[in-house]
Amino acid sequence: MSDTITYQYNQLSSLSKVDNNDQLFLAQYSEVQKKDASCFFWGRLTDPYVVSRCLLTLSNVVKSSFSLSPADLLMLKDPIVTAGNEKIRFEGFSHCAGVYARVDVLGDGHDGEFLENGTTNVDFNQPMLSALSSVRRNEEVLLSIGKKEVALHREEGKIVERKVPLPTKWIKGLTSVQVFLSESEPTYKFNRLQAIQLFKTIPTGKPKTDYYLLVRGGKPMFSPVQAANAITVGGVHRLKLIEPLLLLADRLQVFAHKDQQSTTW
């Protein structure tokens, strides 16, 4: 015996061409009654200092490129912001799409109200980056996420970033990321001290060969020589992007793809 579920959409999905670019708009449907809310989330960040440092790191990832020319860098944006299920998610790719970064603010990281589930894509311009850089410990910081903007509210004022188009490359990348994550398994777990020691073994410059993550005598390290139970880390210098967060971290967990095609940190 089976049930038939009928989905009713308030609008049509559409594919249009604007300035020689394809724009795809998918109609949404939820089995939960949808509200006509322009704001997805409004509330206080319980640890704005840590969140601000994570968002600055995410912005550095998005601004980075490991294979594209300067002319290509103007085409891509940062970051995607999603609110829903009591969680706030910021995510984005490096310009070359070789690095994916995500910041999740879970239930204990915010004290606010989710008026609606939704996603928007914004740029973090210099005023927003400056505001994030100056966030102090124990400061009162409010965050609002809406259909057309993301805003940071502080005593010094409000910083607003408007919605921008989502790059096509990112849409493809978001799909690929889910495949790699689903095929990865937890391999190592390090405490803060171990993580700091590990990152000190990242070679300087841009190595042209793969490095391998292994543990010797209880001490993690990167080595250019493959060993038993070591995992492959391509472009190991890219990990320096998250090094500023190590002093804030409780632990660092490493996942390896089954075919050694990616690592997740």
CSV table of C-alpha atoms in Angstrom, one decimal:
chain,number,residue,atom,x,y,z
A,1,MET,CA,0.0,0.0,0.0
A,2,SER,CA,1.4,3.4,-0.9
A,3,ASP,CA,0.4,7.0,-0.4
A,4,THR,CA,0.3,9.7,-3.0
A,5,ILE,CA,1.7,13.1,-2.0
A,6,THR,CA,0.7,16.2,-3.9
A,7,TYR,CA,3.0,19.1,-3.9
A,8,GLN,CA,1.6,22.6,-4.6
A,9,TYR,CA,4.0,25.3,-5.6
A,10,ASN,CA,3.1,29.0,-5.3
A,11,GLN,CA,5.2,29.9,-8.3
A,12,LEU,CA,6.8,28.3,-11.4
A,13,SER,CA,10.4,27.3,-11.7
A,14,SER,CA,12.1,29.2,-14.4
A,15,LEU,CA,15.2,29.3,-16.5
A,16,SER,CA,16.1,32.6,-18.1
A,17,LYS,CA,19.0,34.3,-19.8
A,18,VAL,CA,20.2,37.7,-18.6
A,19,ASP,CA,23.3,39.3,-20.2
A,20,ASN,CA,24.2,36.0,-21.8
A,21,ASN,CA,24.1,34.2,-18.4
A,22,ASP,CA,21.7,31.5,-17.5
A,23,GLN,CA,19.7,32.1,-14.3
A,24,LEU,CA,17.8,29.2,-12.7
A,25,PHE,CA,15.1,29.8,-10.2
A,26,LEU,CA,13.6,26.7,-8.5
A,27,ALA,CA,10.2,26.9,-6.9
A,28,GLN,CA,10.2,25.8,-3.3
A,29,TYR,CA,7.8,23.6,-1.4
A,30,SER,CA,7.6,22.6,2.2
A,31,GLU,CA,5.3,20.3,4.0
A,32,VAL,CA,5.4,22.8,6.9
A,33,GLN,CA,3.3,25.9,6.4
A,34,LYS,CA,5.5,28.6,4.9
A,35,LYS,CA,5.5,32.2,6.1
A,36,ASP,CA,5.9,35.2,4.0
A,37,ALA,CA,8.8,36.5,6.0
A,38,SER,CA,11.5,38.7,4.5
A,39,CYS,CA,13.8,37.9,7.5
A,40,PHE,CA,15.0,34.3,8.0
A,41,PHE,CA,16.8,34.8,11.3
A,42,TRP,CA,17.3,37.6,13.9
A,43,GLY,CA,19.2,37.2,17.1
A,44,ARG,CA,22.2,37.5,19.3
A,45,LEU,CA,25.5,35.5,18.8
A,46,THR,CA,26.5,33.9,22.1
A,47,ASP,CA,30.2,33.9,21.2
A,48,PRO,CA,30.6,36.6,18.6
A,49,TYR,CA,34.4,36.7,18.9
A,50,VAL,CA,34.8,33.1,17.8
A,51,VAL,CA,32.2,33.4,15.1
A,52,SER,CA,33.9,36.6,13.7
A,53,ARG,CA,37.2,34.8,13.5
A,54,CYS,CA,35.7,31.9,11.7
A,55,LEU,CA,34.0,34.2,9.2
A,56,LEU,CA,37.2,36.0,8.6
A,57,THR,CA,38.9,32.7,7.9
A,58,LEU,CA,36.0,31.8,5.5
A,59,SER,CA,36.5,35.1,3.7
A,60,ASN,CA,40.2,34.4,3.4
A,61,VAL,CA,39.4,31.0,1.8
A,62,VAL,CA,37.0,32.7,-0.7
A,63,LYS,CA,39.6,35.3,-1.6
A,64,SER,CA,42.3,32.7,-2.2
A,65,SER,CA,43.2,31.0,-5.5
A,66,PHE,CA,45.6,28.3,-6.2
A,67,SER,CA,45.2,28.0,-10.0
A,68,LEU,CA,43.3,30.9,-11.5
A,69,SER,CA,44.7,34.1,-13.1
A,70,PRO,CA,43.9,37.5,-11.5
A,71,ALA,CA,41.4,38.2,-14.3
A,72,ASP,CA,39.3,35.2,-13.2
A,73,LEU,CA,39.2,36.3,-9.6
A,74,LEU,CA,36.7,39.1,-10.3
A,75,MET,CA,34.0,36.7,-11.3
A,76,LEU,CA,33.4,34.9,-8.0
A,77,LYS,CA,31.6,35.9,-4.8
A,78,ASP,CA,31.5,35.0,-1.1
A,79,PRO,CA,29.7,33.5,1.1
A,80,ILE,CA,26.4,31.6,1.0
A,81,VAL,CA,24.4,32.0,4.1
A,82,THR,CA,21.6,29.6,5.2
A,83,ALA,CA,19.3,29.8,8.2
A,84,GLY,CA,17.0,27.0,9.3
A,85,ASN,CA,16.6,24.0,11.6
A,86,GLU,CA,18.0,26.0,14.5
A,87,LYS,CA,21.3,26.4,12.6
A,88,ILE,CA,23.1,29.2,10.7
A,89,ARG,CA,25.5,28.1,8.0
A,90,PHE,CA,28.1,30.1,6.1
A,91,GLU,CA,29.9,28.4,3.2
A,92,GLY,CA,32.0,29.2,0.2
A,93,PHE,CA,34.8,28.1,-2.1
A,94,SER,CA,38.2,29.4,-3.0
A,95,HIS,CA,38.3,31.1,-6.4
A,96,CYS,CA,39.7,27.9,-8.0
A,97,ALA,CA,37.0,25.8,-6.2
A,98,GLY,CA,39.8,23.6,-4.9
A,99,VAL,CA,39.0,24.4,-1.3
A,100,TYR,CA,35.6,24.4,0.4
A,101,ALA,CA,35.0,26.0,3.8
A,102,ARG,CA,32.0,26.0,6.1
A,103,VAL,CA,31.1,27.7,9.3
A,104,ASP,CA,28.1,26.2,11.3
A,105,VAL,CA,26.7,28.2,14.2
A,106,LEU,CA,24.7,25.6,16.1
A,107,GLY,CA,22.0,25.9,18.7
A,108,ASP,CA,24.2,27.0,21.5
A,109,GLY,CA,25.9,29.6,19.3
A,110,HIS,CA,22.9,31.9,19.0
A,111,ASP,CA,20.0,33.2,20.9
A,112,GLY,CA,17.4,34.3,18.4
A,113,GLU,CA,14.4,33.4,16.3
A,114,PHE,CA,14.1,31.6,13.0
A,115,LEU,CA,11.2,33.3,11.3
A,116,GLU,CA,11.7,31.2,8.1
A,117,ASN,CA,14.1,28.8,6.4
A,118,GLY,CA,16.1,30.3,3.6
A,119,THR,CA,19.4,31.0,1.8
A,120,THR,CA,21.0,34.1,0.4
A,121,ASN,CA,24.4,34.9,-1.1
A,122,VAL,CA,26.3,38.0,-0.2
A,123,ASP,CA,29.7,39.6,-0.6
A,124,PHE,CA,31.8,40.4,2.5
A,125,ASN,CA,33.2,43.8,1.5
A,126,GLN,CA,35.8,45.8,3.5
A,127,PRO,CA,33.3,47.4,5.9
A,128,MET,CA,32.0,44.0,7.0
A,129,LEU,CA,35.6,42.5,7.2
A,130,SER,CA,36.7,45.5,9.3
A,131,ALA,CA,33.7,45.1,11.6
A,132,LEU,CA,34.4,41.4,12.1
A,133,SER,CA,38.1,42.1,12.8
A,134,SER,CA,37.2,44.5,15.6
A,135,VAL,CA,34.7,42.3,17.4
A,136,ARG,CA,35.7,42.1,21.0
A,137,ARG,CA,35.2,39.2,23.5
A,138,ASN,CA,31.9,39.4,25.4
A,139,GLU,CA,30.7,42.1,23.0
A,140,GLU,CA,26.9,42.2,22.2
A,141,VAL,CA,26.6,41.4,18.5
A,142,LEU,CA,23.3,40.8,16.7
A,143,LEU,CA,23.0,39.0,13.3
A,144,SER,CA,20.1,39.2,10.9
A,145,ILE,CA,19.7,37.1,7.7
A,146,GLY,CA,17.1,37.9,5.1
A,147,LYS,CA,16.1,37.3,1.5
A,148,LYS,CA,18.0,40.2,0.2
A,149,GLU,CA,20.7,41.0,2.8
A,150,VAL,CA,22.8,39.9,5.8
A,151,ALA,CA,23.5,42.5,8.6
A,152,LEU,CA,25.8,42.6,11.6
A,153,HIS,CA,24.5,44.9,14.4
A,154,ARG,CA,27.0,46.3,16.9
A,155,GLU,CA,27.2,49.3,19.2
A,156,GLU,CA,29.2,51.1,16.5
A,157,GLY,CA,26.4,50.7,14.0
A,158,LYS,CA,25.0,48.3,11.5
A,159,ILE,CA,26.9,46.7,8.6
A,160,VAL,CA,24.7,45.5,5.7
A,161,GLU,CA,25.8,43.2,2.8
A,162,ARG,CA,23.3,42.9,-0.1
A,163,LYS,CA,22.4,39.8,-2.0
A,164,VAL,CA,24.6,39.1,-5.1
A,165,PRO,CA,24.3,36.4,-7.8
A,166,LEU,CA,25.5,32.9,-7.0
A,167,PRO,CA,28.4,31.7,-9.3
A,168,THR,CA,27.5,28.8,-11.5
A,169,LYS,CA,30.8,27.1,-10.5
A,170,TRP,CA,29.7,27.2,-6.9
A,171,ILE,CA,26.4,25.4,-7.7
A,172,LYS,CA,28.4,22.6,-9.3
A,173,GLY,CA,30.9,22.6,-6.4
A,174,LEU,CA,28.2,22.3,-3.7
A,175,THR,CA,27.0,19.1,-5.4
A,176,SER,CA,30.5,17.6,-5.6
A,177,VAL,CA,31.2,18.5,-1.9
A,178,GLN,CA,28.3,16.3,-0.7
A,179,VAL,CA,29.7,13.3,-2.7
A,180,PHE,CA,33.2,13.7,-1.2
A,181,LEU,CA,31.8,14.2,2.3
A,182,SER,CA,29.6,11.1,2.1
A,183,GLU,CA,32.5,9.0,1.0
A,184,SER,CA,34.9,10.2,3.7
A,185,GLU,CA,35.6,8.5,7.0
A,186,PRO,CA,37.1,9.9,10.3
A,187,THR,CA,40.8,9.1,10.5
A,188,TYR,CA,42.5,11.2,13.1
A,189,LYS,CA,41.5,13.4,16.1
A,190,PHE,CA,43.9,15.8,17.6
A,191,ASN,CA,43.7,18.2,20.6
A,192,ARG,CA,44.7,21.8,20.3
A,193,LEU,CA,48.4,21.3,21.2
A,194,GLN,CA,48.7,18.4,18.7
A,195,ALA,CA,47.0,20.5,16.0
A,196,ILE,CA,49.5,23.4,16.5
A,197,GLN,CA,52.4,21.0,16.4
A,198,LEU,CA,51.1,19.4,13.2
A,199,PHE,CA,50.7,22.7,11.4
A,200,LYS,CA,54.3,23.6,12.3
A,201,THR,CA,55.4,20.8,10.0
A,202,ILE,CA,53.7,22.3,6.9
A,203,PRO,CA,56.5,23.1,4.5
A,204,THR,CA,57.1,26.6,3.4
A,205,GLY,CA,56.2,27.7,-0.2
A,206,LYS,CA,54.0,25.7,-2.5
A,207,PRO,CA,55.1,22.0,-2.6
A,208,LYS,CA,54.6,20.5,-6.0
A,209,THR,CA,54.1,16.9,-4.6
A,210,ASP,CA,51.6,15.4,-2.2
A,211,TYR,CA,52.4,15.2,1.5
A,212,TYR,CA,51.2,12.5,3.9
A,213,LEU,CA,49.7,12.9,7.3
A,214,LEU,CA,51.0,10.4,9.8
A,215,VAL,CA,51.5,9.9,13.6
A,216,ARG,CA,54.9,8.9,15.0
A,217,GLY,CA,55.4,8.4,18.7
A,218,GLY,CA,52.0,10.1,19.4
A,219,LYS,CA,53.1,13.2,17.4
A,220,PRO,CA,51.3,14.1,14.2
A,221,MET,CA,53.3,15.4,11.3
A,222,PHE,CA,53.3,16.0,7.5
A,223,SER,CA,55.9,14.1,5.6
A,224,PRO,CA,56.8,14.0,1.9
A,225,VAL,CA,57.5,10.2,2.3
A,226,GLN,CA,54.5,7.9,2.3
A,227,ALA,CA,54.2,5.5,5.2
A,228,ALA,CA,51.7,2.8,6.4
A,229,ASN,CA,48.4,4.2,7.6
A,230,ALA,CA,49.3,7.7,6.3
A,231,ILE,CA,46.7,9.7,4.4
A,232,THR,CA,47.4,11.7,1.3
A,233,VAL,CA,47.1,15.5,1.5
A,234,GLY,CA,47.3,17.3,-1.8
A,235,GLY,CA,48.3,20.9,-1.8
A,236,VAL,CA,49.2,20.8,1.9
A,237,HIS,CA,50.0,24.5,1.9
A,238,ARG,CA,46.3,25.3,1.6
A,239,LEU,CA,45.8,24.2,5.1
A,240,LYS,CA,47.5,27.4,6.3
A,241,LEU,CA,44.2,29.2,5.6
A,242,ILE,CA,42.7,27.7,8.8
A,243,GLU,CA,45.9,28.0,11.0
A,244,PRO,CA,44.6,31.2,12.7
A,245,LEU,CA,41.7,29.2,14.2
A,246,LEU,CA,43.9,26.6,16.0
A,247,LEU,CA,44.3,28.7,19.2
A,248,LEU,CA,40.5,28.8,19.4
A,249,ALA,CA,39.9,25.1,18.7
A,250,ASP,CA,39.0,22.5,21.2
A,251,ARG,CA,40.0,19.7,18.8
A,252,LEU,CA,40.8,19.1,15.2
A,253,GLN,CA,39.3,16.1,13.4
A,254,VAL,CA,40.5,14.8,10.0
A,255,PHE,CA,38.4,12.8,7.6
A,256,ALA,CA,39.9,11.0,4.5
A,257,HIS,CA,38.2,10.2,1.3
A,258,LYS,CA,38.0,6.5,0.5
A,259,ASP,CA,40.1,7.0,-2.6
A,260,GLN,CA,42.4,9.7,-1.1
A,261,GLN,CA,40.8,12.3,-3.4
A,262,SER,CA,40.1,14.8,-0.6
A,263,THR,CA,40.6,15.4,3.1
A,264,THR,CA,38.2,17.2,5.4
A,265,TRP,CA,39.4,19.2,8.4
